[in-house]
CSV table of N, CA and C in Angstrom, one decimal:
chain,number,residue,atom,x,y,z
V,735,MET,N,-30.7,37.2,9.0
V,735,MET,CA,-30.2,38.3,8.2
V,735,MET,C,-28.7,38.2,8.1
V,736,ALA,N,-28.2,38.4,6.9
V,736,ALA,CA,-26.7,38.4,6.7
V,736,ALA,C,-26.1,39.8,7.0
V,737,ASP,N,-25.0,39.8,7.6
V,737,ASP,CA,-24.3,41.0,7.9
V,737,ASP,C,-23.3,41.3,6.7
V,738,VAL,N,-23.6,42.3,6.0
V,738,VAL,CA,-22.8,42.7,4.8
V,738,VAL,C,-22.2,44.1,5.0
V,739,SER,N,-21.9,44.4,6.3
V,739,SER,CA,-21.4,45.7,6.7
V,739,SER,C,-19.9,45.9,6.4
V,740,ASP,N,-19.2,44.9,6.1
V,740,ASP,CA,-17.7,45.0,5.8
V,740,ASP,C,-17.5,46.0,4.7
V,741,PRO,N,-16.8,47.2,5.0
V,741,PRO,CA,-16.7,48.2,4.0
V,741,PRO,C,-15.8,47.8,2.8
V,742,GLU,N,-15.0,46.7,3.0
V,742,GLU,CA,-14.3,46.2,1.8
V,742,GLU,C,-15.2,45.7,0.7
V,743,ILE,N,-16.4,45.1,1.1
V,743,ILE,CA,-17.3,44.6,0.1
V,743,ILE,C,-17.8,45.8,-0.8
V,744,ALA,N,-18.2,46.8,-0.2
V,744,ALA,CA,-18.7,48.0,-1.0
V,744,ALA,C,-17.6,48.6,-1.8
V,745,ASN,N,-16.4,48.7,-1.2
V,745,ASN,CA,-15.2,49.2,-2.0
V,745,ASN,C,-14.9,48.4,-3.2
V,746,ALA,N,-14.9,47.1,-3.0
V,746,ALA,CA,-14.6,46.2,-4.1
V,746,ALA,C,-15.7,46.2,-5.2
V,747,TYR,N,-17.0,46.4,-4.8
V,747,TYR,CA,-18.1,46.5,-5.7
V,747,TYR,C,-17.9,47.7,-6.6
V,748,GLU,N,-17.5,48.9,-6.0
V,748,GLU,CA,-17.3,50.1,-6.8
V,748,GLU,C,-16.1,49.9,-7.7
V,749,GLN,N,-15.1,49.1,-7.3
V,749,GLN,CA,-13.9,48.9,-8.2
V,749,GLN,C,-14.4,48.0,-9.4
V,750,VAL,N,-15.2,47.0,-9.2
V,750,VAL,CA,-15.6,46.1,-10.3
V,750,VAL,C,-16.5,47.0,-11.3
V,751,ARG,N,-17.2,47.9,-10.7
V,751,ARG,CA,-18.1,48.7,-11.6
V,751,ARG,C,-17.3,49.8,-12.3
V,752,ASN,N,-16.2,50.1,-11.9
V,752,ASN,CA,-15.3,51.2,-12.4
V,752,ASN,C,-14.6,50.7,-13.7
V,753,ASP,N,-14.9,51.3,-14.8
V,753,ASP,CA,-14.3,50.9,-16.1
V,753,ASP,C,-12.8,51.0,-16.1
V,754,ARG,N,-12.3,51.9,-15.3
V,754,ARG,CA,-10.9,52.2,-15.3
V,754,ARG,C,-10.1,51.3,-14.3
V,755,ALA,N,-10.8,50.6,-13.5
V,755,ALA,CA,-10.2,49.7,-12.5
V,755,ALA,C,-9.8,48.4,-13.2
V,756,GLU,N,-8.8,47.7,-12.7
V,756,GLU,CA,-8.4,46.5,-13.3
V,756,GLU,C,-9.2,45.3,-12.8
V,757,ILE,N,-9.7,45.3,-11.6
V,757,ILE,CA,-10.4,44.1,-11.1
V,757,ILE,C,-11.8,44.0,-11.8
V,758,ASN,N,-12.2,42.8,-12.1
V,758,ASN,CA,-13.5,42.6,-12.7
V,758,ASN,C,-14.3,41.5,-12.0
V,759,TRP,N,-13.9,41.1,-10.8
V,759,TRP,CA,-14.8,40.3,-10.0
V,759,TRP,C,-14.4,40.4,-8.6
V,760,LEU,N,-15.4,40.0,-7.7
V,760,LEU,CA,-15.1,40.0,-6.3
V,760,LEU,C,-15.8,38.7,-5.8
V,761,LEU,N,-15.3,38.2,-4.6
V,761,LEU,CA,-15.9,37.1,-4.0
V,761,LEU,C,-16.1,37.4,-2.5
V,762,ILE,N,-17.3,37.0,-2.1
V,762,ILE,CA,-17.7,37.2,-0.7
V,762,ILE,C,-18.0,35.8,-0.1
V,763,ASP,N,-17.5,35.6,1.1
V,763,ASP,CA,-17.7,34.3,1.8
V,763,ASP,C,-18.1,34.6,3.3
V,764,TYR,N,-18.7,33.6,3.9
V,764,TYR,CA,-19.0,33.7,5.3
V,764,TYR,C,-17.7,33.6,6.2
V,765,GLU,N,-17.7,34.4,7.3
V,765,GLU,CA,-16.6,34.4,8.2
V,765,GLU,C,-16.3,33.0,8.7
V,766,GLY,N,-17.3,32.2,9.0
V,766,GLY,CA,-17.1,30.9,9.5
V,766,GLY,C,-18.4,30.0,9.2
V,767,PRO,N,-18.3,28.7,9.6
V,767,PRO,CA,-19.4,27.8,9.3
V,767,PRO,C,-20.7,28.2,9.9
V,768,ARG,N,-20.7,28.8,11.1
V,768,ARG,CA,-22.0,29.2,11.8
V,768,ARG,C,-22.3,30.7,11.7
V,769,SER,N,-21.4,31.4,11.1
V,769,SER,CA,-21.5,32.9,11.1
V,769,SER,C,-22.4,33.3,9.9
V,770,ASP,N,-23.2,34.4,10.2
V,770,ASP,CA,-23.9,35.0,9.1
V,770,ASP,C,-23.3,36.3,8.6
V,771,LYS,N,-22.0,36.6,9.1
V,771,LYS,CA,-21.3,37.8,8.7
V,771,LYS,C,-20.5,37.4,7.4
V,772,LEU,N,-20.7,38.3,6.4
V,772,LEU,CA,-20.0,38.1,5.1
V,772,LEU,C,-18.8,39.0,5.0
V,773,LYS,N,-17.7,38.5,4.4
V,773,LYS,CA,-16.5,39.3,4.2
V,773,LYS,C,-16.0,39.1,2.8
V,774,LEU,N,-15.2,40.1,2.3
V,774,LEU,CA,-14.6,40.0,1.1
V,774,LEU,C,-13.4,39.1,1.2
V,775,THR,N,-13.4,38.0,0.3
V,775,THR,CA,-12.3,37.1,0.4
V,775,THR,C,-11.3,37.1,-0.8
V,776,ALA,N,-11.8,37.6,-1.9
V,776,ALA,CA,-10.9,37.7,-3.1
V,776,ALA,C,-11.4,38.7,-4.1
V,777,THR,N,-10.5,39.2,-4.9
V,777,THR,CA,-10.8,40.0,-6.1
V,777,THR,C,-9.9,39.6,-7.2
V,778,GLY,N,-10.2,39.9,-8.4
V,778,GLY,CA,-9.2,39.5,-9.5
V,778,GLY,C,-9.6,40.2,-10.8
V,779,ASN,N,-8.8,40.0,-11.8
V,779,ASN,CA,-9.0,40.6,-13.1
V,779,ASN,C,-9.1,39.6,-14.2
V,780,GLY,N,-9.2,38.3,-13.8
V,780,GLY,CA,-9.3,37.2,-14.8
V,780,GLY,C,-10.6,36.7,-15.1
V,781,GLY,N,-11.7,37.4,-14.8
V,781,GLY,CA,-13.0,37.1,-15.1
V,781,GLY,C,-13.5,35.8,-14.5
V,782,LEU,N,-14.5,35.2,-15.2
V,782,LEU,CA,-15.2,34.0,-14.6
V,782,LEU,C,-14.2,32.8,-14.4
V,783,GLU,N,-13.2,32.7,-15.3
V,783,GLU,CA,-12.3,31.5,-15.2
V,783,GLU,C,-11.5,31.6,-14.0
V,784,GLU,N,-11.0,32.8,-13.7
V,784,GLU,CA,-10.2,33.0,-12.5
V,784,GLU,C,-11.1,32.9,-11.2
V,785,LEU,N,-12.3,33.4,-11.3
V,785,LEU,CA,-13.2,33.3,-10.1
V,785,LEU,C,-13.4,31.9,-9.8
V,786,LYS,N,-13.6,31.0,-10.8
V,786,LYS,CA,-13.9,29.6,-10.5
V,786,LYS,C,-12.8,28.9,-9.7
V,787,GLU,N,-11.6,29.4,-9.8
V,787,GLU,CA,-10.4,28.8,-9.1
V,787,GLU,C,-10.6,29.1,-7.6
V,788,HIS,N,-11.4,30.1,-7.2
V,788,HIS,CA,-11.5,30.5,-5.8
V,788,HIS,C,-12.8,29.9,-5.1
V,789,LEU,N,-13.6,29.2,-5.9
V,789,LEU,CA,-14.8,28.6,-5.3
V,789,LEU,C,-14.5,27.2,-4.7
V,790,SER,N,-15.2,27.0,-3.6
V,790,SER,CA,-15.0,25.7,-2.9
V,790,SER,C,-16.3,25.0,-2.8
V,791,ASP,N,-16.2,23.6,-2.9
V,791,ASP,CA,-17.4,22.8,-2.8
V,791,ASP,C,-17.9,22.8,-1.3
V,792,ASP,N,-17.1,23.3,-0.4
V,792,ASP,CA,-17.5,23.4,1.0
V,792,ASP,C,-18.1,24.7,1.4
V,793,ASN,N,-18.1,25.6,0.5
V,793,ASN,CA,-18.6,27.0,0.8
V,793,ASN,C,-19.9,27.4,0.1
V,794,ALA,N,-20.6,28.3,0.7
V,794,ALA,CA,-21.6,29.0,0.0
V,794,ALA,C,-21.1,30.4,-0.1
V,795,SER,N,-21.1,31.0,-1.3
V,795,SER,CA,-20.4,32.3,-1.6
V,795,SER,C,-21.3,33.1,-2.5
V,796,PHE,N,-20.9,34.4,-2.6
V,796,PHE,CA,-21.6,35.3,-3.5
V,796,PHE,C,-20.4,36.0,-4.3
V,797,ALA,N,-20.6,36.1,-5.6
V,797,ALA,CA,-19.6,36.8,-6.4
V,797,ALA,C,-20.3,37.8,-7.3
V,798,TYR,N,-19.5,38.8,-7.7
V,798,TYR,CA,-20.0,39.8,-8.6
V,798,TYR,C,-18.9,39.9,-9.7
V,799,VAL,N,-19.4,39.8,-11.0
V,799,VAL,CA,-18.4,39.7,-12.1
V,799,VAL,C,-18.8,40.7,-13.2
V,800,ARG,N,-17.8,41.4,-13.8
V,800,ARG,CA,-18.0,42.2,-15.0
V,800,ARG,C,-17.7,41.3,-16.2
V,801,VAL,N,-18.6,41.1,-17.1
V,801,VAL,CA,-18.4,40.2,-18.2
V,801,VAL,C,-18.4,41.1,-19.5
V,802,ALA,N,-17.3,41.0,-20.3
V,802,ALA,CA,-17.3,41.8,-21.5
V,802,ALA,C,-17.5,40.8,-22.7
V,803,TYR,N,-18.3,41.3,-23.6
V,803,TYR,CA,-18.6,40.5,-24.8
V,803,TYR,C,-18.9,41.4,-26.0
V,804,SER,N,-18.9,40.9,-27.2
V,804,SER,CA,-19.2,41.6,-28.4
V,804,SER,C,-20.5,41.1,-29.0
V,805,ASN,N,-21.3,42.1,-29.5
V,805,ASN,CA,-22.5,41.8,-30.2
V,805,ASN,C,-22.2,41.6,-31.7
V,806,ASP,N,-21.2,42.4,-32.1
V,806,ASP,CA,-20.7,42.3,-33.5
V,806,ASP,C,-19.3,42.9,-33.5
V,807,ARG,N,-18.8,43.1,-34.7
V,807,ARG,CA,-17.4,43.6,-34.8
V,807,ARG,C,-17.2,45.0,-34.3
V,808,GLU,N,-18.2,45.8,-34.3
V,808,GLU,CA,-18.1,47.2,-33.9
V,808,GLU,C,-18.4,47.5,-32.5
V,809,SER,N,-19.1,46.6,-31.8
V,809,SER,CA,-19.5,46.9,-30.5
V,809,SER,C,-19.0,46.0,-29.4
V,810,GLN,N,-18.7,46.6,-28.3
V,810,GLN,CA,-18.2,45.8,-27.1
V,810,GLN,C,-19.1,46.2,-25.9
V,811,ARG,N,-19.7,45.2,-25.2
V,811,ARG,CA,-20.5,45.5,-24.1
V,811,ARG,C,-19.9,44.9,-22.8
V,812,GLU,N,-20.2,45.6,-21.7
V,812,GLU,CA,-19.9,45.0,-20.4
V,812,GLU,C,-21.1,45.0,-19.6
V,813,LYS,N,-21.4,43.8,-19.0
V,813,LYS,CA,-22.6,43.7,-18.1
V,813,LYS,C,-22.1,43.0,-16.9
V,814,PHE,N,-23.0,43.1,-15.8
V,814,PHE,CA,-22.6,42.6,-14.5
V,814,PHE,C,-23.5,41.4,-14.1
V,815,VAL,N,-22.8,40.4,-13.5
V,815,VAL,CA,-23.5,39.2,-13.1
V,815,VAL,C,-23.3,39.0,-11.6
V,816,LEU,N,-24.4,38.6,-11.0
V,816,LEU,CA,-24.4,38.2,-9.6
V,816,LEU,C,-24.4,36.7,-9.5
V,817,VAL,N,-23.4,36.1,-8.9
V,817,VAL,CA,-23.3,34.6,-8.8
V,817,VAL,C,-23.6,34.2,-7.3
V,818,VAL,N,-24.5,33.3,-7.2
V,818,VAL,CA,-24.8,32.7,-5.9
V,818,VAL,C,-24.3,31.3,-6.0
V,819,TRP,N,-23.2,31.0,-5.3
V,819,TRP,CA,-22.5,29.7,-5.3
V,819,TRP,C,-22.9,28.9,-4.1
V,820,ILE,N,-23.4,27.7,-4.3
V,820,ILE,CA,-23.6,26.8,-3.2
V,820,ILE,C,-22.9,25.5,-3.6
V,821,GLY,N,-21.7,25.3,-3.0
V,821,GLY,CA,-20.9,24.1,-3.2
V,821,GLY,C,-21.7,22.8,-2.8
V,822,GLU,N,-21.3,21.7,-3.4
V,822,GLU,CA,-22.0,20.5,-3.2
V,822,GLU,C,-21.9,19.9,-1.7
V,823,ASN,N,-20.9,20.4,-1.0
V,823,ASN,CA,-20.8,19.9,0.4
V,823,ASN,C,-21.3,20.9,1.5
V,824,VAL,N,-22.0,21.9,1.0
V,824,VAL,CA,-22.5,22.9,2.0
V,824,VAL,C,-23.6,22.3,2.8
V,825,LYS,N,-23.6,22.6,4.1
V,825,LYS,CA,-24.6,22.0,5.1
V,825,LYS,C,-26.0,22.5,4.8
V,826,VAL,N,-26.9,21.7,5.2
V,826,VAL,CA,-28.4,22.0,4.9
V,826,VAL,C,-28.8,23.3,5.4
V,827,MET,N,-28.4,23.7,6.7
V,827,MET,CA,-28.9,24.9,7.3
V,827,MET,C,-28.3,26.1,6.5
V,828,ARG,N,-27.1,26.0,6.1
V,828,ARG,CA,-26.5,27.1,5.3
V,828,ARG,C,-27.3,27.3,4.0
V,829,LYS,N,-27.6,26.2,3.3
V,829,LYS,CA,-28.3,26.2,2.1
V,829,LYS,C,-29.7,26.9,2.3
V,830,ALA,N,-30.3,26.6,3.4
V,830,ALA,CA,-31.6,27.1,3.7
V,830,ALA,C,-31.6,28.6,3.9
V,831,LYS,N,-30.5,29.1,4.3
V,831,LYS,CA,-30.4,30.6,4.6
V,831,LYS,C,-30.0,31.4,3.4
V,832,ILE,N,-29.5,30.8,2.3
V,832,ILE,CA,-29.0,31.5,1.2
V,832,ILE,C,-30.0,32.4,0.5
V,833,SER,N,-31.3,32.0,0.3
V,833,SER,CA,-32.2,32.9,-0.4
V,833,SER,C,-32.5,34.1,0.4
V,834,VAL,N,-32.6,34.0,1.8
V,834,VAL,CA,-32.7,35.2,2.6
V,834,VAL,C,-31.5,36.1,2.6
V,835,HIS,N,-30.3,35.5,2.6
V,835,HIS,CA,-29.1,36.2,2.6
V,835,HIS,C,-28.8,36.9,1.3
V,836,SER,N,-29.3,36.3,0.2
V,836,SER,CA,-29.2,36.9,-1.1
V,836,SER,C,-29.8,38.2,-1.2
V,837,ALA,N,-30.9,38.4,-0.5
V,837,ALA,CA,-31.6,39.7,-0.5
V,837,ALA,C,-30.7,40.7,0.2
V,838,ASP,N,-30.1,40.3,1.3
V,838,ASP,CA,-29.2,41.2,2.0
V,838,ASP,C,-28.0,41.6,1.1
V,839,VAL,N,-27.4,40.6,0.5
V,839,VAL,CA,-26.2,40.9,-0.4
V,839,VAL,C,-26.6,41.9,-1.5
V,840,LYS,N,-27.8,41.7,-2.0
V,840,LYS,CA,-28.3,42.6,-3.1
V,840,LYS,C,-28.5,44.1,-2.7
V,841,THR,N,-28.5,44.3,-1.4
V,841,THR,CA,-28.5,45.7,-0.9
V,841,THR,C,-27.1,46.4,-1.1
V,842,VAL,N,-26.1,45.6,-1.3
V,842,VAL,CA,-24.7,46.1,-1.5
V,842,VAL,C,-24.3,45.9,-3.0
V,843,LEU,N,-24.5,44.7,-3.5
V,843,LEU,CA,-24.2,44.5,-4.9
V,843,LEU,C,-25.5,44.7,-5.7
V,844,ARG,N,-25.8,46.0,-5.9
V,844,ARG,CA,-27.2,46.4,-6.3
V,844,ARG,C,-27.5,46.2,-7.8
V,845,THR,N,-26.5,46.5,-8.7
V,845,THR,CA,-26.8,46.6,-10.1
V,845,THR,C,-26.2,45.4,-10.8
V,846,PHE,N,-27.0,44.6,-11.4
V,846,PHE,CA,-26.6,43.4,-12.2
V,846,PHE,C,-27.6,43.1,-13.3
V,847,SER,N,-27.2,42.5,-14.4
V,847,SER,CA,-28.1,42.2,-15.5
V,847,SER,C,-28.8,40.8,-15.2
V,848,ILE,N,-28.0,39.8,-14.7
V,848,ILE,CA,-28.6,38.5,-14.5
V,848,ILE,C,-28.0,38.0,-13.2
V,849,GLU,N,-28.7,37.0,-12.6
V,849,GLU,CA,-28.2,36.3,-11.4
V,849,GLU,C,-28.0,34.9,-11.9
V,850,VAL,N,-26.9,34.3,-11.5
V,850,VAL,CA,-26.6,32.9,-11.8
V,850,VAL,C,-26.5,32.1,-10.5
V,851,ALA,N,-27.4,31.1,-10.4
V,851,ALA,CA,-27.3,30.2,-9.3
V,851,ALA,C,-26.4,29.0,-9.7
V,852,ALA,N,-25.3,28.8,-9.0
V,852,ALA,CA,-24.3,27.8,-9.4
V,852,ALA,C,-24.0,26.9,-8.3
V,853,LYS,N,-24.0,25.6,-8.6
V,853,LYS,CA,-23.6,24.6,-7.6
V,853,LYS,C,-22.4,23.7,-8.2
V,854,ASP,N,-22.1,24.0,-9.4
V,854,ASP,CA,-21.0,23.3,-10.1
V,854,ASP,C,-20.2,24.3,-10.9
V,855,LYS,N,-18.9,24.2,-11.0
V,855,LYS,CA,-18.2,25.1,-11.8
V,855,LYS,C,-18.6,25.2,-13.3
V,856,ASP,N,-19.1,24.1,-13.8
V,856,ASP,CA,-19.6,24.1,-15.2
V,856,ASP,C,-20.8,25.1,-15.3
V,857,ASP,N,-21.5,25.4,-14.2
V,857,ASP,CA,-22.6,26.4,-14.3
V,857,ASP,C,-22.1,27.8,-14.6
V,858,LEU,N,-20.7,28.0,-14.5
V,858,LEU,CA,-20.1,29.3,-14.7
V,858,LEU,C,-19.3,29.4,-16.0
V,859,LYS,N,-19.7,28.6,-17.0
V,859,LYS,CA,-19.0,28.7,-18.3
V,859,LYS,C,-19.4,30.0,-18.9
V,860,GLU,N,-18.5,30.7,-19.5
V,860,GLU,CA,-18.7,32.0,-20.0
V,860,GLU,C,-19.8,32.1,-21.2
V,861,GLU,N,-19.7,31.1,-22.1
V,861,GLU,CA,-20.6,31.2,-23.3
V,861,GLU,C,-22.0,31.2,-22.9
V,862,PRO,N,-22.5,30.3,-22.1
V,862,PRO,CA,-24.0,30.3,-21.8
V,862,PRO,C,-24.4,31.6,-21.0
V,863,ILE,N,-23.4,32.1,-20.2
V,863,ILE,CA,-23.7,33.3,-19.5
V,863,ILE,C,-23.8,34.5,-20.4
V,864,VAL,N,-23.0,34.6,-21.4
V,864,VAL,CA,-23.0,35.6,-22.4
V,864,VAL,C,-24.3,35.5,-23.2
V,865,VAL,N,-24.8,34.3,-23.5
V,865,VAL,CA,-26.1,34.2,-24.2
V,865,VAL,C,-27.2,34.8,-23.4
V,866,ARG,N,-27.2,34.5,-22.1
V,866,ARG,CA,-28.2,35.0,-21.2
V,866,ARG,C,-28.1,36.5,-21.1
V,867,LEU,N,-26.9,37.1,-21.1
V,867,LEU,CA,-26.7,38.5,-21.0
V,867,LEU,C,-27.2,39.2,-22.3
V,868,ARG,N,-27.0,38.6,-23.4
V,868,ARG,CA,-27.5,39.1,-24.7
V,868,ARG,C,-29.0,39.2,-24.7
V,869,LYS,N,-29.6,38.1,-24.2
V,869,LYS,CA,-31.1,38.1,-24.1
V,869,LYS,C,-31.6,39.1,-23.2
V,870,ALA,N,-30.9,39.3,-22.0
V,870,ALA,CA,-31.3,40.2,-21.0
V,870,ALA,C,-31.1,41.7,-21.5
V,871,GLY,N,-30.1,41.9,-22.4
V,871,GLY,CA,-29.8,43.2,-22.9
V,871,GLY,C,-30.8,43.8,-23.9
V,872,GLY,N,-31.6,42.9,-24.5
V,872,GLY,CA,-32.6,43.4,-25.4
V,872,GLY,C,-32.2,43.4,-26.9
V,873,ALA,N,-31.4,44.4,-27.2
V,873,ALA,CA,-31.0,44.6,-28.7
V,873,ALA,C,-29.9,43.5,-29.0
V,874,SER,N,-30.3,42.5,-29.7
V,874,SER,CA,-29.4,41.5,-30.2
V,874,SER,C,-29.7,41.3,-31.7
V,875,TYR,N,-28.7,41.5,-32.5
V,875,TYR,CA,-28.9,41.4,-33.9
V,875,TYR,C,-28.2,40.2,-34.6
V,876,ASP,N,-27.8,39.3,-33.7
V,876,ASP,CA,-27.2,38.1,-34.2
V,876,ASP,C,-28.0,36.8,-34.0
V,877,GLY,N,-29.3,37.0,-33.9
V,877,GLY,CA,-30.2,35.8,-33.8
V,877,GLY,C,-30.3,35.1,-32.5
V,878,VAL,N,-29.6,35.7,-31.4
V,878,VAL,CA,-29.7,35.0,-30.1
V,878,VAL,C,-30.9,35.5,-29.4
């Protein structure tokens, strides 16, 4: 079981969810290579592009991102994405625990439209994620 008791995680989650707050993503990492305790390691307001700068090939991480997109000229939507990052150099035992730990993380990062499993920064390109968000959102009038 992962320890997600760090109050900074819940506080950052509420900030990302708050339309009036500037931050639109948060990043959670393990305290150490053998630890199952998760801690808030970064927040930002630069969306997926800025988040990618904070991801390491040596880490397994969880991120929560608010993504804004337009369906047409008149409408703007914001949806939330849970990212499960497993860098290419992550040890086998850490990889094995991720699915179990994801369930624990979801008790804190509760509300999201889609989950993105990423092992390469290209997995976090905004355009394909927006396409998935549109499909998950139901009402799409632009043929997606």
